[in-house]
Coordinates of C-alpha atoms and ligand atoms in Angstrom, one line a residue:
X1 CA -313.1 4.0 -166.6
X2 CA -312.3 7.5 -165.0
X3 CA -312.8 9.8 -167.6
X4 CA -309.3 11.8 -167.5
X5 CA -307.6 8.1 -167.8
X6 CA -310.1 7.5 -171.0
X7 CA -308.7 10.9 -173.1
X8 CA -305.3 9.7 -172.3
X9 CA -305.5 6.3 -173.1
X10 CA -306.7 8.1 -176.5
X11 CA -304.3 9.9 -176.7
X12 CA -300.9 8.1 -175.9
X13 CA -299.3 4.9 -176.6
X14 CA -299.7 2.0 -174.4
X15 CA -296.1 2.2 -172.7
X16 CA -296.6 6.0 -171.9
X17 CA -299.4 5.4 -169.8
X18 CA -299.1 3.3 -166.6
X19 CA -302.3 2.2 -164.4
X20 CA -303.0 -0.4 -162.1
X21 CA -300.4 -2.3 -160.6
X22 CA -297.6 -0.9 -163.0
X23 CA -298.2 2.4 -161.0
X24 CA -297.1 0.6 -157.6
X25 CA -293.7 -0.7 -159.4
X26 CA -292.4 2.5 -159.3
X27 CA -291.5 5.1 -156.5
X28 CA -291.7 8.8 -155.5
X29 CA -288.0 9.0 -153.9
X30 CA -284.7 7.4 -154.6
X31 CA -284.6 6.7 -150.8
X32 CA -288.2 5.3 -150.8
X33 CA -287.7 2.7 -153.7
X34 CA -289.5 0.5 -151.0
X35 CA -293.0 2.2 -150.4
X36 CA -295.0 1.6 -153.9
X37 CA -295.9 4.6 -155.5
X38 CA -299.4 5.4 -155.2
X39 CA -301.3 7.8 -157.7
X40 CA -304.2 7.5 -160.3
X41 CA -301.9 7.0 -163.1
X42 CA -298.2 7.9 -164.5
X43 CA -297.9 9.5 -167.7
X44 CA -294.0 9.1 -169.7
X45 CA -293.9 11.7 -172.3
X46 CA -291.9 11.4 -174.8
X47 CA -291.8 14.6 -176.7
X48 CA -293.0 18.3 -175.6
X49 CA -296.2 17.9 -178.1
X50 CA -297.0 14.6 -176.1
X51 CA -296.7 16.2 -172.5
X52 CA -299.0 19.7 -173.7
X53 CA -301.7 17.2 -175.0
X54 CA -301.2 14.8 -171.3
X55 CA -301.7 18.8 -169.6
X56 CA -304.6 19.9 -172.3
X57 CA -306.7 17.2 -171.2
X58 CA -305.5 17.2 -167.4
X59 CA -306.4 20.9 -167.0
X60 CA -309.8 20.1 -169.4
X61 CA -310.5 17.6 -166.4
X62 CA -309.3 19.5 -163.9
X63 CA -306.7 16.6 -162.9
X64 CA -304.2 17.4 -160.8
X65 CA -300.4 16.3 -161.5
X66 CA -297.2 15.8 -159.8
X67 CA -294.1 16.3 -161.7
X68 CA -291.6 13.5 -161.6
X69 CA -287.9 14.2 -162.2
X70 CA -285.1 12.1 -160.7
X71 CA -287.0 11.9 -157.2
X72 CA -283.6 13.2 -155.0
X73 CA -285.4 16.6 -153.3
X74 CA -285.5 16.5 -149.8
X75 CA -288.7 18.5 -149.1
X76 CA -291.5 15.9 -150.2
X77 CA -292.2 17.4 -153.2
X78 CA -292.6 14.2 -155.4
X79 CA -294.9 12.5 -153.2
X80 CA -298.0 11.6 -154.8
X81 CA -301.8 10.7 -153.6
X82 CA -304.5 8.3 -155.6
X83 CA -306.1 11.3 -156.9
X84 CA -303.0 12.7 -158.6
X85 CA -300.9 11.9 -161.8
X86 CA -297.4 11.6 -162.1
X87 CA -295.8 13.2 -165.1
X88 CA -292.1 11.4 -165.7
X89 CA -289.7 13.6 -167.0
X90 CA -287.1 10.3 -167.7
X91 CA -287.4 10.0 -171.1
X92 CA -286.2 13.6 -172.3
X93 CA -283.1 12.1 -171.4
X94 CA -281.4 13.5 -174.4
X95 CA -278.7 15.9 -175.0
X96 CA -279.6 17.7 -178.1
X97 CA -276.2 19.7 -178.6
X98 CA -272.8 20.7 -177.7
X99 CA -272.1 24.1 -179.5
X100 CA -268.0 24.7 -178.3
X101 CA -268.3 27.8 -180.0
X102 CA -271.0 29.3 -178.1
X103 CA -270.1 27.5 -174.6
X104 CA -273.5 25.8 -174.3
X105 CA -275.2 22.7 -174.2
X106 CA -279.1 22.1 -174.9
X107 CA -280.5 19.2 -172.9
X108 CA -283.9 17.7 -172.6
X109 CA -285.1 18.0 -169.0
X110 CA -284.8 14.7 -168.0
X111 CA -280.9 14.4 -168.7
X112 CA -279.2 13.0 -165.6
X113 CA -277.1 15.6 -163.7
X114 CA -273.7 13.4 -164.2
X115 CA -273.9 13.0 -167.6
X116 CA -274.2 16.8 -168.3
X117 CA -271.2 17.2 -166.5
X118 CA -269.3 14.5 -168.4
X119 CA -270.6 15.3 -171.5
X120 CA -269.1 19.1 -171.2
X121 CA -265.5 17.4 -170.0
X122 CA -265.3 15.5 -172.9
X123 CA -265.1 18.3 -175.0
X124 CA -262.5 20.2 -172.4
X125 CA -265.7 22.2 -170.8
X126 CA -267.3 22.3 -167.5
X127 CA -270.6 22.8 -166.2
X128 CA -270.2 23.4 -162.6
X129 CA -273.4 22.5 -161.0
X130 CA -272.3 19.7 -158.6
X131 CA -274.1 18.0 -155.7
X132 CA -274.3 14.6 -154.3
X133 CA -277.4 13.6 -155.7
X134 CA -275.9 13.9 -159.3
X135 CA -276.0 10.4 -160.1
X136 CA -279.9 10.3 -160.0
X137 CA -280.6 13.9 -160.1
X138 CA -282.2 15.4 -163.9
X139 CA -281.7 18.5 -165.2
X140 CA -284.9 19.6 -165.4
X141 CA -285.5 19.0 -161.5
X142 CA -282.6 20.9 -160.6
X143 CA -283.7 24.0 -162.4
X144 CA -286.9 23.4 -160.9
X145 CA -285.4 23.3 -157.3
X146 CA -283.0 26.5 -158.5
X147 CA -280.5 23.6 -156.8
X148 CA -276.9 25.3 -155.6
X149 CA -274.5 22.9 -154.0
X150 CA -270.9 22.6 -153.8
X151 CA -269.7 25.5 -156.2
X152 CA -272.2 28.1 -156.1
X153 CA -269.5 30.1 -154.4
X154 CA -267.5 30.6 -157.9
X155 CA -270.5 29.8 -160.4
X156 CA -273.5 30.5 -158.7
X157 CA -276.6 28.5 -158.5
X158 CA -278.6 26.9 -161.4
X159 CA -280.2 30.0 -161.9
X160 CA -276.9 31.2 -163.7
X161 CA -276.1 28.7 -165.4
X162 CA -279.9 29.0 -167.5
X163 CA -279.7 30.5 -170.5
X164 CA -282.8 29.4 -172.5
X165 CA -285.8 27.0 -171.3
X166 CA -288.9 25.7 -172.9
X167 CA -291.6 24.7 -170.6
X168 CA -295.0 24.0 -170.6
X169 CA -298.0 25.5 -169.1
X170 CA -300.9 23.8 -167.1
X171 CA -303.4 24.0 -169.9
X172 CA -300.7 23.0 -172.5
X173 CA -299.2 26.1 -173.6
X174 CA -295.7 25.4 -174.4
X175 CA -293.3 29.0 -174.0
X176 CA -290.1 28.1 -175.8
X177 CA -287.0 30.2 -175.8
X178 CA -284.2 28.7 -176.3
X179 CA -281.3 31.1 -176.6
X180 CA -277.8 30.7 -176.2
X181 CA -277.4 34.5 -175.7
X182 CA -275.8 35.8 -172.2
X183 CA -277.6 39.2 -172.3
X184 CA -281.5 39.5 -172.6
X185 CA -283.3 42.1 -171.5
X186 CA -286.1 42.0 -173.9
X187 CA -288.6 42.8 -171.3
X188 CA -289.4 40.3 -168.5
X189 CA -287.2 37.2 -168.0
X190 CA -289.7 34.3 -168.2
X191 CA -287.4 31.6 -167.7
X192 CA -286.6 32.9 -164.1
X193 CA -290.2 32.1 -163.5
X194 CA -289.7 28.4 -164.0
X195 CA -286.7 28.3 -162.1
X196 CA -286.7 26.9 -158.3
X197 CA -290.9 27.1 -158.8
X198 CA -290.3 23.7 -158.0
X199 CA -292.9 22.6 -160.7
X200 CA -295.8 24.7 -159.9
X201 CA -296.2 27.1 -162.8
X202 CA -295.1 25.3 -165.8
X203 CA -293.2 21.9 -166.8
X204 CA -289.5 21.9 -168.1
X205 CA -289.1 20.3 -171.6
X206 CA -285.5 21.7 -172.4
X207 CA -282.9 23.9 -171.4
X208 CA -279.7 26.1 -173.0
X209 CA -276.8 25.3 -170.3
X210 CA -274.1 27.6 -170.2
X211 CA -270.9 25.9 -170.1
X212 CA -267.5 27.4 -168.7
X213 CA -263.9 26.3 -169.8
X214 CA -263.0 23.3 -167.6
X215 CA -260.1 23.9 -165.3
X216 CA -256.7 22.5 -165.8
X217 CA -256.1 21.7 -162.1
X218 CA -258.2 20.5 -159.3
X219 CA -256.6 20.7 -155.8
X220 CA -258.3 20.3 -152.3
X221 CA -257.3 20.0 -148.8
X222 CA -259.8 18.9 -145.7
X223 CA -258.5 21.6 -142.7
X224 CA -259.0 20.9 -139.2
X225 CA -260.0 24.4 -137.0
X226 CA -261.0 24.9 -133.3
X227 CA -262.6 27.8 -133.5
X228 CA -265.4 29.5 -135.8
X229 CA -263.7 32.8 -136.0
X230 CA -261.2 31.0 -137.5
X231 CA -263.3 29.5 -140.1
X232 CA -264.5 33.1 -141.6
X233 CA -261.2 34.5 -141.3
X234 CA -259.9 31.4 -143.2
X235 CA -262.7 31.9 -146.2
X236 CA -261.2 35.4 -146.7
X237 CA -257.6 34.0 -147.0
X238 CA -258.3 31.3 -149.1
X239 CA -260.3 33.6 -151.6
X240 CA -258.0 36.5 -151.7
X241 CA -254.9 34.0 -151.5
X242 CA -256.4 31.4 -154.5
X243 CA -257.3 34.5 -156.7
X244 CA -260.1 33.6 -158.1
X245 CA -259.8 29.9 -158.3
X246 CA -261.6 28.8 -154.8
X247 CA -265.0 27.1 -156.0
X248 CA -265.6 25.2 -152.7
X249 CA -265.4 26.2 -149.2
X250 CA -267.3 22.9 -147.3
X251 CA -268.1 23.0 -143.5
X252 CA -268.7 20.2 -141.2
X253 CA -269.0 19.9 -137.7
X254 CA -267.5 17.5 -135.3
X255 CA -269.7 15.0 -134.7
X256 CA -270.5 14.8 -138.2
X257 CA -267.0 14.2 -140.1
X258 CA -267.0 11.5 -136.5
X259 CA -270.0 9.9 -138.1
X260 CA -268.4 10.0 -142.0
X261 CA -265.2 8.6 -141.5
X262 CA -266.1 5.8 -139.1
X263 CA -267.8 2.1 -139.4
X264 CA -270.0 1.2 -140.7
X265 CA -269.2 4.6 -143.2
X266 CA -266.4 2.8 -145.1
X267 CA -264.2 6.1 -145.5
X268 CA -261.4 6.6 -143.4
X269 CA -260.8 10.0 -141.8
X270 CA -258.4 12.2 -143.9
X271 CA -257.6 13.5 -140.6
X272 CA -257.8 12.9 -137.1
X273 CA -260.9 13.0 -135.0
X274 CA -261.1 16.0 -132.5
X275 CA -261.0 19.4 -134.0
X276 CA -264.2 21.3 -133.6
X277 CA -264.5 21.9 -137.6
X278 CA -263.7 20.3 -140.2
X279 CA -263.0 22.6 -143.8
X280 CA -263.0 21.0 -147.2
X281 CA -261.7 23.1 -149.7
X282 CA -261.7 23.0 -153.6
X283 CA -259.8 25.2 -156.1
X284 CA -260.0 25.2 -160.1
X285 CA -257.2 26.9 -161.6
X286 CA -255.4 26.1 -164.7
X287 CA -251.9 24.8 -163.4
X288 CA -252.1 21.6 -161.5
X289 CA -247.9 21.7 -159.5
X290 CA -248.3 25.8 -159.1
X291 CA -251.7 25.4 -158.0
X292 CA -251.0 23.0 -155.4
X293 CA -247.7 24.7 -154.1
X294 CA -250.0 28.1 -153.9
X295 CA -252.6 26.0 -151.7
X296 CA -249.9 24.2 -149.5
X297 CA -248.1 27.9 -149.5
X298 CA -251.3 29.1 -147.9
X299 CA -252.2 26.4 -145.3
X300 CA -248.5 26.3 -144.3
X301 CA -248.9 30.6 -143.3
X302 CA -252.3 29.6 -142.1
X303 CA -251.3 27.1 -139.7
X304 CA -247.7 29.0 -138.8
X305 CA -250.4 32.1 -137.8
X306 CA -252.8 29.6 -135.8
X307 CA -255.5 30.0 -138.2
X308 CA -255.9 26.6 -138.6
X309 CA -255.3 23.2 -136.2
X310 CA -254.2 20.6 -139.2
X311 CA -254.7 19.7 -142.9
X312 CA -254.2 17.2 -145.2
X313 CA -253.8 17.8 -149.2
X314 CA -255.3 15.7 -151.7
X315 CA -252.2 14.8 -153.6
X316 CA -253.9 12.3 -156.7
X317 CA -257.0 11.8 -158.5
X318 CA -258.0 9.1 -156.1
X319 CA -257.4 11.7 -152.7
X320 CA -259.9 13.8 -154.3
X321 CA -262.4 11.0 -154.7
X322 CA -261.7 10.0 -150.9
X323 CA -262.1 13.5 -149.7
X324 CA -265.5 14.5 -151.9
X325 CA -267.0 11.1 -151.5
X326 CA -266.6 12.0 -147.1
X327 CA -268.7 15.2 -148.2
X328 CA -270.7 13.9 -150.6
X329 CA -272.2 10.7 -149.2
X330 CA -274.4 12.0 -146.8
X331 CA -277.1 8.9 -146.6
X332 CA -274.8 7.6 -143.8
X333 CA -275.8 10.6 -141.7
X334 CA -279.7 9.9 -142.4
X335 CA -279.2 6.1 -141.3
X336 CA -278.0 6.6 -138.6
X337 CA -281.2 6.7 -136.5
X338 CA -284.6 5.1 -137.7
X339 CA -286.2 8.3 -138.5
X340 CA -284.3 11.3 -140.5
X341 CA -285.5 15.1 -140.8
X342 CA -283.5 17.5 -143.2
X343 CA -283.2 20.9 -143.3
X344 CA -281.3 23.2 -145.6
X345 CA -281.4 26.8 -143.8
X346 CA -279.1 30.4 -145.2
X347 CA -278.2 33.0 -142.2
X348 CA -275.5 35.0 -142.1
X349 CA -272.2 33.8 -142.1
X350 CA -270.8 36.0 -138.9
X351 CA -273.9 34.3 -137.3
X352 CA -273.5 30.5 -138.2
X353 CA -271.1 29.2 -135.7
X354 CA -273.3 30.9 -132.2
X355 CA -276.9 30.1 -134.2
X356 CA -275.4 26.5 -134.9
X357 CA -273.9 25.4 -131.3
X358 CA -277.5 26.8 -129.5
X359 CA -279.7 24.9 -132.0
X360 CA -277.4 22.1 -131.3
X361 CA -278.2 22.3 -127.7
X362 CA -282.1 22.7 -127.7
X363 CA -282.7 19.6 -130.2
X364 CA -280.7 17.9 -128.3
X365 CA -282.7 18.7 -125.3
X366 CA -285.6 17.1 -126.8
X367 CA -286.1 13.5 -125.6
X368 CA -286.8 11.5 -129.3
X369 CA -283.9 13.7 -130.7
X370 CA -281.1 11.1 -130.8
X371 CA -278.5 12.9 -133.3
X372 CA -277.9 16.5 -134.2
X373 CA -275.6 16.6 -137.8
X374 CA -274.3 19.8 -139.1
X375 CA -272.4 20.4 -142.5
X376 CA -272.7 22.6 -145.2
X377 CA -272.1 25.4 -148.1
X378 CA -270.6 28.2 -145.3
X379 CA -269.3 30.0 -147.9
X380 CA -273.1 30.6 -149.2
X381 CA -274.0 31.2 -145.6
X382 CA -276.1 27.7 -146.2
X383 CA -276.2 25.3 -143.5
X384 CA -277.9 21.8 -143.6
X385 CA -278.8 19.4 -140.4
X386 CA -280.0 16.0 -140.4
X387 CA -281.9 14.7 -137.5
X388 CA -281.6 11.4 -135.9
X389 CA -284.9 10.5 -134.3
X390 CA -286.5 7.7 -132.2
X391 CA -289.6 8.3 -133.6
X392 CA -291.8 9.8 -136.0
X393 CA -294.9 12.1 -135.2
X394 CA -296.1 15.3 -136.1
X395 CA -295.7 16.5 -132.9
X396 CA -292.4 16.1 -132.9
X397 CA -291.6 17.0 -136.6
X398 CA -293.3 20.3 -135.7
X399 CA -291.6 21.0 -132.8
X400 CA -288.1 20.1 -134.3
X401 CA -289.0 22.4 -137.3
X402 CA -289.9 25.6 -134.4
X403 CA -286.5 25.2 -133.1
X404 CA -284.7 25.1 -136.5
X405 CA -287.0 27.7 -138.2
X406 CA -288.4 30.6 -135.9
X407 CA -285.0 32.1 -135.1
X408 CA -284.2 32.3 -138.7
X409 CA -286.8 35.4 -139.5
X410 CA -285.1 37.8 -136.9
X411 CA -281.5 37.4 -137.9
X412 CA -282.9 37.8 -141.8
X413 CA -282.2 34.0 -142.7
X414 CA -283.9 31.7 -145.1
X415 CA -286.2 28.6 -144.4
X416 CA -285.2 27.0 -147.9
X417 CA -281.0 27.6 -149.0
X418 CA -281.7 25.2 -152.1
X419 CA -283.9 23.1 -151.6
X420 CA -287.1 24.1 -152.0
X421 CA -290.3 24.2 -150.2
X422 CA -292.3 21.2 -151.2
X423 CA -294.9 20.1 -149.1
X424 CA -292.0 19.3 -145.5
X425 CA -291.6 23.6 -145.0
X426 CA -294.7 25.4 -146.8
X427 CA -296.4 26.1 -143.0
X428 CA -293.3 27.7 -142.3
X429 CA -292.9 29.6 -146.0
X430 CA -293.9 32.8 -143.7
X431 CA -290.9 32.9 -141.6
X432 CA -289.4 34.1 -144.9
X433 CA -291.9 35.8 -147.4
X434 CA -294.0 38.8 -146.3
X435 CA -297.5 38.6 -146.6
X436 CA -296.8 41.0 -149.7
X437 CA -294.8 38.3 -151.5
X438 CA -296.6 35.7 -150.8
X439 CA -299.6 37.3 -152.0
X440 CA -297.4 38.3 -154.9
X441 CA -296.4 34.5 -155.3
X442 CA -300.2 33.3 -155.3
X443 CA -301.2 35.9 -158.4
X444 CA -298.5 34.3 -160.3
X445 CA -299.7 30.9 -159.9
X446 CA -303.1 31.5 -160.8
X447 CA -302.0 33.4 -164.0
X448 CA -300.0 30.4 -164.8
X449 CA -302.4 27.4 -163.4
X450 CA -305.7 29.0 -162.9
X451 CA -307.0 25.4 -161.8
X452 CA -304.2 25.1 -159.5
X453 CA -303.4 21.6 -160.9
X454 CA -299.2 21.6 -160.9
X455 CA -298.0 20.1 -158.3
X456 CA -301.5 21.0 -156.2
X457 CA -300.6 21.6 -152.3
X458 CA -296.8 22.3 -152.8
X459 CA -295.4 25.2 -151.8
X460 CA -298.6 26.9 -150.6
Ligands
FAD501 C1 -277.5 13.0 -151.4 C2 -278.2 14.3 -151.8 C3 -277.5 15.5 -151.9 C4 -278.1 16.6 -152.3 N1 -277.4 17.8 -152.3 C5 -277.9 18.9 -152.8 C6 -277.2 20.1 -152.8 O1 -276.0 20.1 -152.5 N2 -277.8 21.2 -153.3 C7 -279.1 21.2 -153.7 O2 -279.6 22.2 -154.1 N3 -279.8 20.1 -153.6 C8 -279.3 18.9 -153.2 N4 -280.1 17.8 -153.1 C9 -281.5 17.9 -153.4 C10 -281.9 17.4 -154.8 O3 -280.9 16.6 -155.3 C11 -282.1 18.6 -155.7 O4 -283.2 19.3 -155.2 C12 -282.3 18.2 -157.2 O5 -282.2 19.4 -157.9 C13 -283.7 17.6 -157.5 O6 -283.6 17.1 -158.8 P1 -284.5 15.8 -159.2 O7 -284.4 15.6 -160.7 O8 -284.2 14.7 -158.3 O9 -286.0 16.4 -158.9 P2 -287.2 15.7 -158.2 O10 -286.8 15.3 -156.8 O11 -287.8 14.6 -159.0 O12 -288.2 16.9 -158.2 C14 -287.9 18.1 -157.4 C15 -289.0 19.1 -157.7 O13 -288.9 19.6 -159.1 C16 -290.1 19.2 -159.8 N5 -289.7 18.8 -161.1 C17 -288.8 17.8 -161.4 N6 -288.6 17.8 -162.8 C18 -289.3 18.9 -163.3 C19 -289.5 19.4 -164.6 N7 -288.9 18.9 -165.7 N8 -290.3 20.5 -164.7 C20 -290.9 21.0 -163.7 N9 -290.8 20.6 -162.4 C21 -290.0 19.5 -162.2 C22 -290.8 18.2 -159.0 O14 -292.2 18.2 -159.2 C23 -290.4 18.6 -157.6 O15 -291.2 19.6 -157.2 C24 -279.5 16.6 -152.6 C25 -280.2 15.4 -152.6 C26 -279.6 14.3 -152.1 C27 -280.4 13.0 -152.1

């Protein structure tokens, strides 16, 4: 028997230790539940002592491991080889407390994103990290991914919403500071180490959430606009207008909200196909009739002054579901062809309505590029695209990825929004680090993971 699979067959129960053909009943992505996952072994901790002994004898053995959380990222960063072990984060599924006092919550990493959020509404709180993948998506694999989404306009990304986090090192160290304290500047921030490393200097165990007061009204309206001046001049209005209470400013292209809002997606279009953009907005306020009448007050001036084409307001709970779920459900983008690339890219915002339409134009100059969809966080200047291929090869990945990604470092953009790196965009991580920082980036991991075994080949 190998001899890493011998000290933790030793070590942990039966159940938290699957080889053989258990391994192949599981997976490495929720869109992959198909392909068996292949890897040397898959270890389910069940407590933080349990997952430093699994990395003590790992790091002893010079095993490396891939960390499993609630396989949703989008850069390959949960895939796995037969060499590697899987961690599984599912089982610190547990949400150690609610303190209403303090406005926070302390979860186990493994807590599903939706339950968070519904945990912290029960109790007339909100925790505003919100993203489509929050059915399946843990806690712990957000913070690892630093994930943003659709409020990071108003709340910020997961980053600031951290207070405390324990984690654990590669050779089992386990670094525990779990505050509920806003200010901290006893020294360095360790946590913000851990945070959107995407798993390669340290395992998440637990995590203080800060919590907000939930709002007492929700409104939204989609916005149809014909031109992309139009859409920055509209995010100025809408923020100054909503005073403080716009948390979403969504973007989507033509072609795309065409593709959301027709067979075989099963939404129907809010409004009519044909404008050039398509804005969804979201704010939170605290009076559900006054903050609706504010928003209609606005997009009424709005579309008096030719700012925008059309709208349509969300008028009950179930509009809002219809009008989120359009944003939200973008799987119906990806099957649209028989091969899908992603891409999650930050520029500018002045810039994102030229850079968008002349990327637009070269993929779609390339022969085995079937569909070009566009739609994302404008607000954050973060823009995503999902390509429809006919085929899949390296050539062509590569070339698609040129196009997307070398115009980004002159205009100052990012390769990575909020997604990560993983192992899809680390030949391209130095269109957006300098040498210095990457150099800088390297030191760190081999303080952390002198053996280099987290998540071995991501990233760098
Ligand atoms: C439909 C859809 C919509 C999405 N929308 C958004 C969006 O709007 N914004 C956004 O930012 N992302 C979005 N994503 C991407 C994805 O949901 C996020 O990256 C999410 O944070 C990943 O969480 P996860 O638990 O699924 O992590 P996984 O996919 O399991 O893992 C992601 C990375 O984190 C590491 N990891 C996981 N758990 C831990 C842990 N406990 N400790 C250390 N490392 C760990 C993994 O090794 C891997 O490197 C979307 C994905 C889908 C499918």
């Amino acid at each position: 028997m190998d001899a890493v699979i011998k000290a933790l067959t030793k070590e942990l129960d039966a159940s938290k230790l699957l080889t053989g053909e258990a391994v192949k009943e599981r997976y490495h992505h929720i869109w992959r539940m198909d392909v068996p996952l292949t890897a040397k072994a898959v270890v389910i901790p069940t407590t933080t002592e349990e997952l430093s002994a699994t990395l003590k004898i790992c790091h002893a053995h010079d095993q490396p491991v891939v960390v499993h959380g609630g396989l949703t990222n989008l850069v390959g960063s949960t895939e796995t080889n037969i060499e590697e072990v899987v961690i599984s984060m599912e089982k610190f599924n547990t949400i150690q407390e609610l303190d209403e006092k303090s406005r926070t919550m302390t979860v186990g990493a493994g807590v599903i994103l939706e339950n968070i959020q519904q945990a912290a509404k029960d109790v007339g709180l909100l925790f505003p990290l919100n993203f489509g993948a929050k059915g399946s998506a843990q806690i712990g694999g957000a913070i690892s991914t630093n994930a943003g989404g659709l409020r990071v306009l108003r709340f910020g990304m997961t980053r600031q919403l951290v207070l405390g986090l324990e984690a654990v090192l590669a050779d089992g160290t386990v670094i525990s500071s779990l505050r509920k304290i806003i200010k901290d500047n006893a020294a360095y921030d360790v946590k913000q180490l851990f945070i959107g490393s995407e798993g390669t200097l340290g395992v998440i165990t637990k995590a203080v959430l800060r919590l907000v007061e939930a709002p007492k009204s929700r409104c939204s309206a989609f916005i149809g606009i014909n031109d992309y001046e139009n859409v920055i001049k509209l995010l100025k209005f809408m923020d100054k207008g909503l005073a403080g209470t716009l948390s979403g400013f969504e973007l989507i292209w033509d072609t795309t909200y065409e593709t959301m809002t027709s067979p075989p997606a099963q939404a129907k279009p809010p409004l009519p196909h044909g404008y050039k953009y398509y804005v969804l907005v979201e704010s939170l306020g605290s009076n559900q009739m006054q903050d609706q009448k504010a928003l209609e007050g606005l997009l009424e001036y709005a579309l008096r002054h030719e700012m925008i084409a059309d709208a349509a307001i969300a008028y009950t709970y179930s509009d809002l579901e219809w009008f989120w779920k359009i944003r939200e459900d973008v799987h119906i983008l990806a099957s649209q062809a028989n091969h899908d690339q992603h891409f999650d890219i930050s520029l500018p915002i002045p810039l994102i309505g030229d850079f968008i339409e002349e990327t637009r134009t070269k993929l779609l100059a390339i022969p085995d590029v079937e569909k070009v969809f566009s739609f994302g966080h404008v607000a954050d200047g973060n823009i995503h695209f999902i390509i429809g291929k006919k085929v899949q090869t390296e050539e062509l990945i590569h070339q698609i990825n040129e196009v997307i990604y070398k115009p980004l470092t002159a205009i100052n953009g990012s390769i990575s929004a909020e997604h990560g790196i993983g192992l899809h965009k680390k030949n391209y991580l130095h269109l957006s680090r300098s040498e210095n920082e990457i150099a800088l980036m390297r030191s760190l991991k081999v303080a952390l993971d002198p053996k280099g075994i987290l998540n071995r080949g991501k990233v760098f």
